[in-house]
PDB file of C-alpha atoms in Angstrom:
ATOM      1  CA  UNK A   1      -6.466   7.256   7.593  1.00 86.00           C
ATOM      2  CA  UNK A   2      -5.974   6.655  11.286  1.00 88.00           C
ATOM      3  CA  UNK A   3      -5.001   3.011  11.892  1.00 94.00           C
ATOM      4  CA  UNK A   4      -4.505   1.717  15.424  1.00 96.00           C
ATOM      5  CA  UNK A   5      -1.400  -0.447  15.426  1.00 96.00           C
ATOM      6  CA  UNK A   6      -0.567  -2.853  18.252  1.00 95.00           C
ATOM      7  CA  UNK A   7       3.103  -3.902  18.362  1.00 93.00           C
ATOM      8  CA  UNK A   8       4.440  -6.628  20.640  1.00 92.00           C
ATOM      9  CA  UNK A   9       7.967  -7.376  21.780  1.00 90.00           C
ATOM     10  CA  UNK A  10       9.875  -8.720  24.758  1.00 90.00           C
ATOM     11  CA  UNK A  11      11.029  -7.040  27.933  1.00 88.00           C
ATOM     12  CA  UNK A  12      14.404  -7.464  29.620  1.00 87.00           C
ATOM     13  CA  UNK A  13      13.275 -10.734  31.232  1.00 91.00           C
ATOM     14  CA  UNK A  14      12.184 -12.172  27.876  1.00 89.00           C
ATOM     15  CA  UNK A  15       8.452 -11.844  28.612  1.00 93.00           C
ATOM     16  CA  UNK A  16       5.988 -10.795  25.916  1.00 93.00           C
ATOM     17  CA  UNK A  17       4.892  -7.178  26.248  1.00 92.00           C
ATOM     18  CA  UNK A  18       2.938  -4.594  24.298  1.00 93.00           C
ATOM     19  CA  UNK A  19       5.528  -2.196  22.934  1.00 90.00           C
ATOM     20  CA  UNK A  20       2.973   0.249  21.551  1.00 90.00           C
ATOM     21  CA  UNK A  21      -0.762   0.591  20.995  1.00 94.00           C
ATOM     22  CA  UNK A  22      -0.757   3.834  19.032  1.00 93.00           C
ATOM     23  CA  UNK A  23      -1.711   5.045  15.596  1.00 93.00           C
ATOM     24  CA  UNK A  24       0.609   4.063  12.758  1.00 93.00           C
ATOM     25  CA  UNK A  25       2.811   7.158  12.324  1.00 90.00           C
ATOM     26  CA  UNK A  26       3.139   7.129   8.516  1.00 90.00           C
ATOM     27  CA  UNK A  27      -0.464   7.867   7.594  1.00 93.00           C
ATOM     28  CA  UNK A  28      -1.269  10.346   4.852  1.00 95.00           C
ATOM     29  CA  UNK A  29      -4.568  11.697   3.569  1.00 95.00           C
ATOM     30  CA  UNK A  30      -3.851  13.061   0.106  1.00 96.00           C
ATOM     31  CA  UNK A  31      -4.454  16.722  -0.664  1.00 95.00           C
ATOM     32  CA  UNK A  32      -4.152  16.422  -4.448  1.00 95.00           C
ATOM     33  CA  UNK A  33      -6.094  13.140  -4.746  1.00 95.00           C
ATOM     34  CA  UNK A  34      -9.219  13.703  -2.621  1.00 94.00           C
ATOM     35  CA  UNK A  35     -10.419  10.521  -0.921  1.00 95.00           C
ATOM     36  CA  UNK A  36      -7.069   8.733  -1.231  1.00 96.00           C
ATOM     37  CA  UNK A  37      -4.994   7.781   1.773  1.00 96.00           C
ATOM     38  CA  UNK A  38      -2.119   5.462   2.545  1.00 95.00           C
ATOM     39  CA  UNK A  39      -0.758   4.167   5.803  1.00 96.00           C
ATOM     40  CA  UNK A  40       2.533   2.355   6.165  1.00 95.00           C
ATOM     41  CA  UNK A  41       1.842  -0.084   8.990  1.00 96.00           C
ATOM     42  CA  UNK A  42       5.178  -1.911   9.387  1.00 95.00           C
ATOM     43  CA  UNK A  43       8.270  -2.960   7.489  1.00 94.00           C
ATOM     44  CA  UNK A  44      10.996  -5.531   7.909  1.00 93.00           C
ATOM     45  CA  UNK A  45      14.527  -5.689   6.497  1.00 92.00           C
ATOM     46  CA  UNK A  46      15.794  -8.472   4.237  1.00 93.00           C
ATOM     47  CA  UNK A  47      16.822 -10.654   7.184  1.00 89.00           C
ATOM     48  CA  UNK A  48      14.656  -9.791  10.197  1.00 88.00           C
ATOM     49  CA  UNK A  49      15.751 -10.986  13.610  1.00 84.00           C
ATOM     50  CA  UNK A  50      13.702 -12.010  16.628  1.00 85.00           C
ATOM     51  CA  UNK A  51      13.296 -10.609  19.089  1.00 74.00           C
ATOM     52  CA  UNK A  52      13.072  -7.593  16.822  1.00 72.00           C
ATOM     53  CA  UNK A  53      14.313  -4.186  17.756  1.00 66.00           C
ATOM     54  CA  UNK A  54      11.423  -2.253  19.326  1.00 65.00           C
ATOM     55  CA  UNK A  55      12.372   0.803  17.280  1.00 81.00           C
ATOM     56  CA  UNK A  56       9.679   1.604  14.698  1.00 88.00           C
ATOM     57  CA  UNK A  57      11.108   0.610  11.292  1.00 89.00           C
ATOM     58  CA  UNK A  58       8.502   2.656   9.402  1.00 88.00           C
ATOM     59  CA  UNK A  59      10.109   5.869  10.660  1.00 87.00           C
ATOM     60  CA  UNK A  60      13.384   5.170   8.832  1.00 85.00           C
ATOM     61  CA  UNK A  61      12.089   3.336   5.759  1.00 84.00           C
ATOM     62  CA  UNK A  62      13.185   5.188   2.609  1.00 86.00           C
ATOM     63  CA  UNK A  63      11.062   3.295   0.097  1.00 92.00           C
ATOM     64  CA  UNK A  64       7.664   1.646   0.086  1.00 93.00           C
ATOM     65  CA  UNK A  65       9.164  -0.965  -2.245  1.00 96.00           C
ATOM     66  CA  UNK A  66      11.062  -3.314   0.081  1.00 96.00           C
ATOM     67  CA  UNK A  67      14.500  -4.781  -0.625  1.00 96.00           C
ATOM     68  CA  UNK A  68      14.745  -8.438  -1.687  1.00 97.00           C
ATOM     69  CA  UNK A  69      13.364 -10.456   1.237  1.00 97.00           C
ATOM     70  CA  UNK A  70      12.118  -7.347   3.046  1.00 96.00           C
ATOM     71  CA  UNK A  71       8.448  -6.513   3.602  1.00 97.00           C
ATOM     72  CA  UNK A  72       6.091  -3.567   3.779  1.00 96.00           C
ATOM     73  CA  UNK A  73       2.580  -3.716   5.221  1.00 97.00           C
ATOM     74  CA  UNK A  74       0.399  -0.943   3.808  1.00 97.00           C
ATOM     75  CA  UNK A  75      -3.244   0.139   3.878  1.00 97.00           C
ATOM     76  CA  UNK A  76      -4.451   1.988   0.801  1.00 97.00           C
ATOM     77  CA  UNK A  77      -7.752   3.785   0.299  1.00 97.00           C
ATOM     78  CA  UNK A  78      -8.490   4.376  -3.390  1.00 97.00           C
ATOM     79  CA  UNK A  79     -11.052   6.987  -4.370  1.00 97.00           C
ATOM     80  CA  UNK A  80     -13.351   6.477  -7.347  1.00 97.00           C
ATOM     81  CA  UNK A  81     -11.697   7.036 -10.739  1.00 95.00           C
ATOM     82  CA  UNK A  82     -13.980  10.058 -11.167  1.00 95.00           C
ATOM     83  CA  UNK A  83     -11.652  11.974  -8.795  1.00 94.00           C
ATOM     84  CA  UNK A  84      -8.796  11.715 -11.307  1.00 89.00           C
ATOM     85  CA  UNK A  85     -11.159  12.534 -14.188  1.00 90.00           C
ATOM     86  CA  UNK A  86     -12.353  15.762 -12.577  1.00 92.00           C
ATOM     87  CA  UNK A  87     -11.439  18.985 -14.404  1.00 92.00           C
ATOM     88  CA  UNK A  88      -9.960  20.196 -11.092  1.00 92.00           C
ATOM     89  CA  UNK A  89      -7.547  17.261 -10.819  1.00 93.00           C
ATOM     90  CA  UNK A  90      -3.888  18.334 -11.114  1.00 94.00           C
ATOM     91  CA  UNK A  91      -1.802  15.303 -12.203  1.00 91.00           C
ATOM     92  CA  UNK A  92       1.513  17.128 -11.653  1.00 92.00           C
ATOM     93  CA  UNK A  93       0.657  18.034  -8.069  1.00 95.00           C
ATOM     94  CA  UNK A  94      -0.622  14.490  -7.445  1.00 93.00           C
ATOM     95  CA  UNK A  95       2.625  13.022  -8.820  1.00 92.00           C
ATOM     96  CA  UNK A  96       4.756  15.250  -6.572  1.00 93.00           C
ATOM     97  CA  UNK A  97       2.659  14.336  -3.528  1.00 94.00           C
ATOM     98  CA  UNK A  98       2.980  10.634  -4.407  1.00 91.00           C
ATOM     99  CA  UNK A  99       6.780  10.955  -4.604  1.00 91.00           C
ATOM    100  CA  UNK A 100       6.843  12.302  -1.044  1.00 91.00           C
ATOM    101  CA  UNK A 101       4.335   9.833   0.420  1.00 92.00           C
ATOM    102  CA  UNK A 102       5.086   6.558  -1.386  1.00 92.00           C
ATOM    103  CA  UNK A 103       8.710   7.025  -2.362  1.00 91.00           C
ATOM    104  CA  UNK A 104      10.098   4.129  -4.380  1.00 93.00           C
ATOM    105  CA  UNK A 105       6.646   3.149  -5.606  1.00 93.00           C
ATOM    106  CA  UNK A 106       5.626   6.525  -7.049  1.00 92.00           C
ATOM    107  CA  UNK A 107       8.572   6.412  -9.439  1.00 93.00           C
ATOM    108  CA  UNK A 108       7.192   3.166 -10.934  1.00 94.00           C
ATOM    109  CA  UNK A 109       3.923   4.746 -12.090  1.00 92.00           C
ATOM    110  CA  UNK A 110       3.262   5.378 -15.763  1.00 93.00           C
ATOM    111  CA  UNK A 111       0.919   8.237 -16.774  1.00 89.00           C
ATOM    112  CA  UNK A 112      -2.030   5.825 -17.140  1.00 90.00           C
ATOM    113  CA  UNK A 113      -1.556   4.387 -13.624  1.00 91.00           C
ATOM    114  CA  UNK A 114       0.067   1.159 -14.773  1.00 95.00           C
ATOM    115  CA  UNK A 115       3.108   0.133 -12.742  1.00 96.00           C
ATOM    116  CA  UNK A 116       5.476  -2.754 -12.058  1.00 97.00           C
ATOM    117  CA  UNK A 117       7.495  -3.483  -8.924  1.00 97.00           C
ATOM    118  CA  UNK A 118       9.968  -6.191  -8.022  1.00 97.00           C
ATOM    119  CA  UNK A 119       7.655  -7.511  -5.335  1.00 98.00           C
ATOM    120  CA  UNK A 120       5.209 -10.257  -4.572  1.00 98.00           C
ATOM    121  CA  UNK A 121       2.159  -8.522  -3.127  1.00 98.00           C
ATOM    122  CA  UNK A 122      -0.467 -10.174  -0.960  1.00 98.00           C
ATOM    123  CA  UNK A 123      -3.578  -8.011  -1.020  1.00 98.00           C
ATOM    124  CA  UNK A 124      -7.087  -8.131   0.347  1.00 98.00           C
ATOM    125  CA  UNK A 125     -10.034  -5.889  -0.377  1.00 98.00           C
ATOM    126  CA  UNK A 126     -11.242  -4.839   3.063  1.00 98.00           C
ATOM    127  CA  UNK A 127     -14.100  -2.633   1.870  1.00 98.00           C
ATOM    128  CA  UNK A 128     -15.578  -1.552  -1.440  1.00 98.00           C
ATOM    129  CA  UNK A 129     -14.622  -2.828  -4.867  1.00 98.00           C
ATOM    130  CA  UNK A 130     -11.797  -2.315  -7.368  1.00 98.00           C
ATOM    131  CA  UNK A 131     -10.719  -3.624 -10.739  1.00 98.00           C
ATOM    132  CA  UNK A 132      -7.236  -5.071 -11.215  1.00 98.00           C
ATOM    133  CA  UNK A 133      -6.177  -4.325 -14.792  1.00 98.00           C
ATOM    134  CA  UNK A 134      -3.251  -6.119 -16.438  1.00 97.00           C
ATOM    135  CA  UNK A 135      -1.190  -4.991 -19.398  1.00 94.00           C
ATOM    136  CA  UNK A 136      -3.147  -7.137 -21.850  1.00 94.00           C
ATOM    137  CA  UNK A 137      -6.170  -4.912 -21.143  1.00 93.00           C
ATOM    138  CA  UNK A 138      -8.075  -7.544 -19.180  1.00 97.00           C
ATOM    139  CA  UNK A 139      -9.442  -6.625 -15.769  1.00 98.00           C
ATOM    140  CA  UNK A 140     -10.780  -8.588 -12.826  1.00 98.00           C
ATOM    141  CA  UNK A 141     -13.523  -7.114 -10.627  1.00 98.00           C
ATOM    142  CA  UNK A 142     -12.620  -7.553  -6.947  1.00 98.00           C
ATOM    143  CA  UNK A 143     -15.018  -7.175  -4.041  1.00 98.00           C
ATOM    144  CA  UNK A 144     -14.789  -7.157  -0.260  1.00 98.00           C
ATOM    145  CA  UNK A 145     -12.670 -10.044   1.071  1.00 98.00           C
ATOM    146  CA  UNK A 146     -11.276 -11.000  -2.338  1.00 98.00           C
ATOM    147  CA  UNK A 147      -7.557 -11.765  -2.140  1.00 98.00           C
ATOM    148  CA  UNK A 148      -4.918 -10.807  -4.695  1.00 98.00           C
ATOM    149  CA  UNK A 149      -1.503 -12.389  -5.236  1.00 98.00           C
ATOM    150  CA  UNK A 150       0.363  -9.922  -7.436  1.00 97.00           C
ATOM    151  CA  UNK A 151       3.558 -11.510  -8.833  1.00 97.00           C
ATOM    152  CA  UNK A 152       5.584  -8.547 -10.074  1.00 97.00           C
ATOM    153  CA  UNK A 153       3.378  -8.024 -13.136  1.00 97.00           C
ATOM    154  CA  UNK A 154       2.506  -4.723 -14.804  1.00 98.00           C
ATOM    155  CA  UNK A 155      -0.906  -3.630 -13.533  1.00 97.00           C
ATOM    156  CA  UNK A 156      -3.179  -0.797 -12.445  1.00 97.00           C
ATOM    157  CA  UNK A 157      -5.945  -0.399  -9.906  1.00 97.00           C
ATOM    158  CA  UNK A 158      -9.209   1.110 -11.137  1.00 97.00           C
ATOM    159  CA  UNK A 159     -12.077   2.110  -8.892  1.00 98.00           C
ATOM    160  CA  UNK A 160     -15.074   2.315 -11.217  1.00 97.00           C
ATOM    161  CA  UNK A 161     -17.524   2.534  -8.311  1.00 97.00           C
ATOM    162  CA  UNK A 162     -18.842   5.698  -6.684  1.00 96.00           C
ATOM    163  CA  UNK A 163     -17.183   5.188  -3.279  1.00 97.00           C
ATOM    164  CA  UNK A 164     -13.652   4.603  -1.954  1.00 97.00           C
ATOM    165  CA  UNK A 165     -12.186   1.118  -1.682  1.00 98.00           C
ATOM    166  CA  UNK A 166      -9.935   0.052   1.197  1.00 98.00           C
ATOM    167  CA  UNK A 167      -7.177  -2.484   0.531  1.00 98.00           C
ATOM    168  CA  UNK A 168      -4.424  -4.005   2.660  1.00 98.00           C
ATOM    169  CA  UNK A 169      -1.140  -5.137   1.094  1.00 98.00           C
ATOM    170  CA  UNK A 170       1.956  -6.969   2.228  1.00 98.00           C
ATOM    171  CA  UNK A 171       4.742  -6.335  -0.281  1.00 98.00           C
ATOM    172  CA  UNK A 172       7.663  -8.756  -0.290  1.00 98.00           C
ATOM    173  CA  UNK A 173      10.808  -7.685  -2.113  1.00 97.00           C
ATOM    174  CA  UNK A 174      11.758 -10.180  -4.839  1.00 98.00           C
ATOM    175  CA  UNK A 175      14.511 -10.697  -7.379  1.00 97.00           C
ATOM    176  CA  UNK A 176      13.580 -10.994 -11.067  1.00 95.00           C
ATOM    177  CA  UNK A 177      14.725 -14.160 -12.850  1.00 91.00           C
TER     178      UNK A 177
END
């Protein structure tokens, strides 16, 4: 998914400037999960400083799951569940691709798609609809512009519709009590 990303900063005189107005560099359209894509928009370390370094932190980020106090801003396009139910779907190839694209998060996935991270996630459904399923089996149907606050709980995303859903997430690294 091509996402235009506008990044601001300061010049040598302390004036606000546009540092870049390019596509986010960490975009990936999945080969083994047709219709799925993810784009890492930006990340911050545990203790960000301003003015921030103009170097793109997404280029050196090793994990999509941020450290405690750090953040990740990610767009995710989820295809309909029917893609994963297709007889041509290869779960092993999809898992390996996930490990390369969403390192740190991919390792949290269980075979049924459930996962848990040490993060507080702010999410918004930008387009389409998805179901947020929790480990008690209950699910909430989310539509365009619905907002999710995911507090480090075990969950899965299900797209029971017939078209992709686009979501935006800010993940904030947290410490478990």
